[in-house]
Structure formats: structure tokens, C-alpha cells
Amino acid sequence: MNNVLEVKGLCKDYARVVKKPEANEFALKNVTFNMPKGYIMGFIGPNGAGKTTVIKLILGIKKPDAGAISLFGQDIAKKMQNDRIGMVLDFPHFPDEWTLLEVEKALKPFYQTWDTAYYARLLKKFGLSPNKKVKALSRGMQVKLQIAIALSHHAQLLILDEPTSGLDPVARDEVCELLQEFVEDGERSVLFSTHITSDLEKVADYATMILDGEIRFTGTKDDLLEKYMRITGGRDDIDAAQKEKIIGFRKHGAGFEGLLDVADMADMPASVLMEAPTLEEIIVFMNKGAALHGEA
């Protein structure tokens, strides 16, 4: 399988950068994962886990302390292929007074593959008036504008950093449909960083989870969902040894809840209830489990 992105042993220690190790600043620790070509990969984890830092390193905005990043089979330290990558943020960084035609005029010189006719078609398709000003766009329209820009220079990899944050359900669904259309030909790929995991459950093929600067899972989304079970029961249903196997154990009212590796299911009593978790529940319980063990 061809990989559009390969991240190997990525490290970034902010305490070392600011020369205040006692401040216990955030650090990336040996981040490693591969992203197959032609798919949507969800990049998940709680706020502050390291998602945006990894994205900045992939884009060359920041430099790693150690490790290597390869895009389209080339080390980014040697060459950055600007035309082949499209970035979609939570909001566009353009002057409010610019019209969408002025946005194109400013961006076009930076891309050898810019397609003016295609940009015009995309604006029409997305219901965006070329003469509308950036400040007049709704949140959903702002995201669509950024996708239109990425498609207009024929990007082969879209990197999205929380693009659906703050969007209503209808707008989020429209964006998810656009991403699915984008990868339909099997030649284009999406790295989708978001904390709205319900969107990823609809569209992602793969998932990479990061907690406290470390990769805790990378593989297919289905494998992640099938790796764990959500477990609930009464306080007297389990003993101390069984409790130790429950990730992010949390007491409530007359019972408890948590996350359980399917490999440990046989060790649990028949009185507990086990059901499939959501991606959000996996993140929440694993993050709580890391905190309980002093890892976060």
C-alpha cells in the first residue's frame, strides 16, 4: 500500500526550546504513523494532546528536534511540495475586506497549478459569490472557501485542523460529503484533525490517536472501535484486580463506567454490561486513564 504521509520518530520538546525544564512544558515523544494514499485519516485526541503541533511540523511551519517526515515519498527537509498540499483551518486567514476574487488574486502566484476556471466553478458549486467579502461569509462558507482554494490548485492531500468546529450539523454534513467526494478517485487523501469525532465516524477510514504527545493507536477506524468495549456495572460487581483492567475507571451514583480492552472481557463477571464505544468515549476514557496513572 502506498503511503502519502510517513511520520517517523517525531520529537519536539518545548521545555527545551524555552529553556525552562522545570515548567514541564508539552513535548512530542517519538510520534510515528503512516497515512495510506486515497483515504481519510482522522487525527484524534483531546485539546493539548499535540495534534496541531504535529500538523505544523508536517507543514514545515515548525522544525522537529528529532525524527523525519515524508510526503509523497520525499523527505520534507529536502523539498516541500506546496502545490500538492491544501490546508483547511477553523477559519481563513484573509483580510476581512477582501472579496473572493481578491483572495484568488493574492494566492494564484504561489501555485504553479492554480486553475482559475476551476476556482470559479467551485465558488458557484458552493454557493459563494466571487464579489462577496470574506467578512460576510458564514463559518460554513469560510470552510468551503478554503476547500475551494485547495481544490483549485489540485492538491492531492488535504490537511484539516478543526475545520468543522462551530459549524451547525447541516454545514458539518456538507463538509463531510465534500471530503468523501475528494478521495473518491483513490488518488487524493485527507488528514482530518478534529475533536468532533461523530464526523470522523461518518467519513474516516483510518484513525490515529494522540494523547499527551504520544501516539496511542494508529490503524483502521474499525480496528480502533473494535479494540475496546464500554463497560458499566454496580460498585460491587468487580473486585480490585478487575478494576485495574478498566481504563479511565469512573464511579457514579450506585455504579461505575470505563473502557475495557476486548482482550480482558473474559476476566469480567457476567453482571456487568458491555457495549461498543464511540470514538469520543474512547478518547475520554483513555485520557482519564492516562491522567490517573500520571501520564498527563
CSV table of N, CA and C in Angstrom, one decimal, residues 26 43-53 90 161-162 165 193-196 210-213 283-284 287 296:
chain,number,residue,atom,x,y,z
A,26,PHE,N,4.9,21.1,27.2
A,26,PHE,CA,4.5,20.0,26.4
A,26,PHE,C,5.6,19.4,25.5
A,43,PHE,N,-7.4,12.3,12.8
A,43,PHE,CA,-6.3,12.6,13.7
A,43,PHE,C,-6.9,13.1,15.0
A,44,ILE,N,-7.0,12.2,16.0
A,44,ILE,CA,-7.8,12.5,17.2
A,44,ILE,C,-7.1,12.5,18.5
A,45,GLY,N,-7.7,13.2,19.4
A,45,GLY,CA,-7.1,13.3,20.8
A,45,GLY,C,-7.7,14.6,21.4
A,46,PRO,N,-7.6,14.7,22.7
A,46,PRO,CA,-8.1,15.9,23.4
A,46,PRO,C,-7.3,17.1,23.1
A,47,ASN,N,-7.9,18.3,23.4
A,47,ASN,CA,-7.2,19.5,23.2
A,47,ASN,C,-5.9,19.5,24.0
A,48,GLY,N,-4.8,20.0,23.4
A,48,GLY,CA,-3.5,20.0,24.0
A,48,GLY,C,-2.7,18.7,23.9
A,49,ALA,N,-3.3,17.7,23.1
A,49,ALA,CA,-2.6,16.4,23.0
A,49,ALA,C,-1.4,16.4,22.1
A,50,GLY,N,-1.4,17.4,21.1
A,50,GLY,CA,-0.3,17.5,20.2
A,50,GLY,C,-0.7,17.5,18.8
A,51,LYS,N,-2.0,17.5,18.5
A,51,LYS,CA,-2.4,17.4,17.1
A,51,LYS,C,-1.9,18.6,16.2
A,52,THR,N,-2.2,19.8,16.7
A,52,THR,CA,-1.8,21.0,15.9
A,52,THR,C,-0.3,21.0,15.8
A,53,THR,N,0.5,20.7,16.8
A,53,THR,CA,1.9,20.7,16.8
A,53,THR,C,2.4,19.7,15.7
A,90,ASP,N,-9.7,26.3,11.0
A,90,ASP,CA,-11.0,26.6,11.5
A,90,ASP,C,-11.6,27.9,11.0
A,161,ASP,N,-7.4,21.1,10.1
A,161,ASP,CA,-7.2,21.3,11.6
A,161,ASP,C,-8.4,22.0,12.2
A,162,GLU,N,-9.3,21.1,12.7
A,162,GLU,CA,-10.6,21.6,13.4
A,162,GLU,C,-11.4,22.4,12.5
A,165,SER,N,-15.3,22.8,13.6
A,165,SER,CA,-15.6,23.4,15.0
A,165,SER,C,-16.5,24.6,14.8
A,193,SER,N,-7.9,16.5,11.4
A,193,SER,CA,-7.8,16.6,12.8
A,193,SER,C,-9.0,17.3,13.4
A,194,THR,N,-9.7,16.7,14.3
A,194,THR,CA,-10.9,17.3,14.9
A,194,THR,C,-11.2,16.6,16.2
A,195,HIS,N,-11.9,17.4,17.1
A,195,HIS,CA,-12.4,16.8,18.3
A,195,HIS,C,-13.9,16.4,18.2
A,196,ILE,N,-14.5,16.7,17.0
A,196,ILE,CA,-15.9,16.3,16.7
A,196,ILE,C,-15.8,14.9,16.1
A,210,ILE,N,-3.6,10.5,19.5
A,210,ILE,CA,-2.5,11.0,20.2
A,210,ILE,C,-3.0,11.5,21.6
A,211,LEU,N,-2.2,11.1,22.6
A,211,LEU,CA,-2.5,11.6,24.0
A,211,LEU,C,-1.2,12.0,24.6
A,212,ASP,N,-1.2,13.2,25.2
A,212,ASP,CA,0.0,13.8,25.8
A,212,ASP,C,1.2,13.6,25.0
A,213,GLY,N,1.1,13.9,23.7
A,213,GLY,CA,2.3,13.9,22.8
A,213,GLY,C,2.7,12.6,22.4
A,283,ILE,N,-11.6,8.3,23.5
A,283,ILE,CA,-10.7,9.4,23.8
A,283,ILE,C,-10.8,9.8,25.2
A,284,VAL,N,-12.1,10.0,25.7
A,284,VAL,CA,-12.3,10.5,27.0
A,284,VAL,C,-11.8,9.5,28.1
A,287,ASN,N,-7.9,9.2,28.0
A,287,ASN,CA,-7.3,10.4,28.5
A,287,ASN,C,-7.4,10.4,30.0
A,296,ALA,N,-0.4,12.3,32.1
A,296,ALA,CA,-0.8,13.6,31.5
A,296,ALA,C,-0.8,14.7,32.6
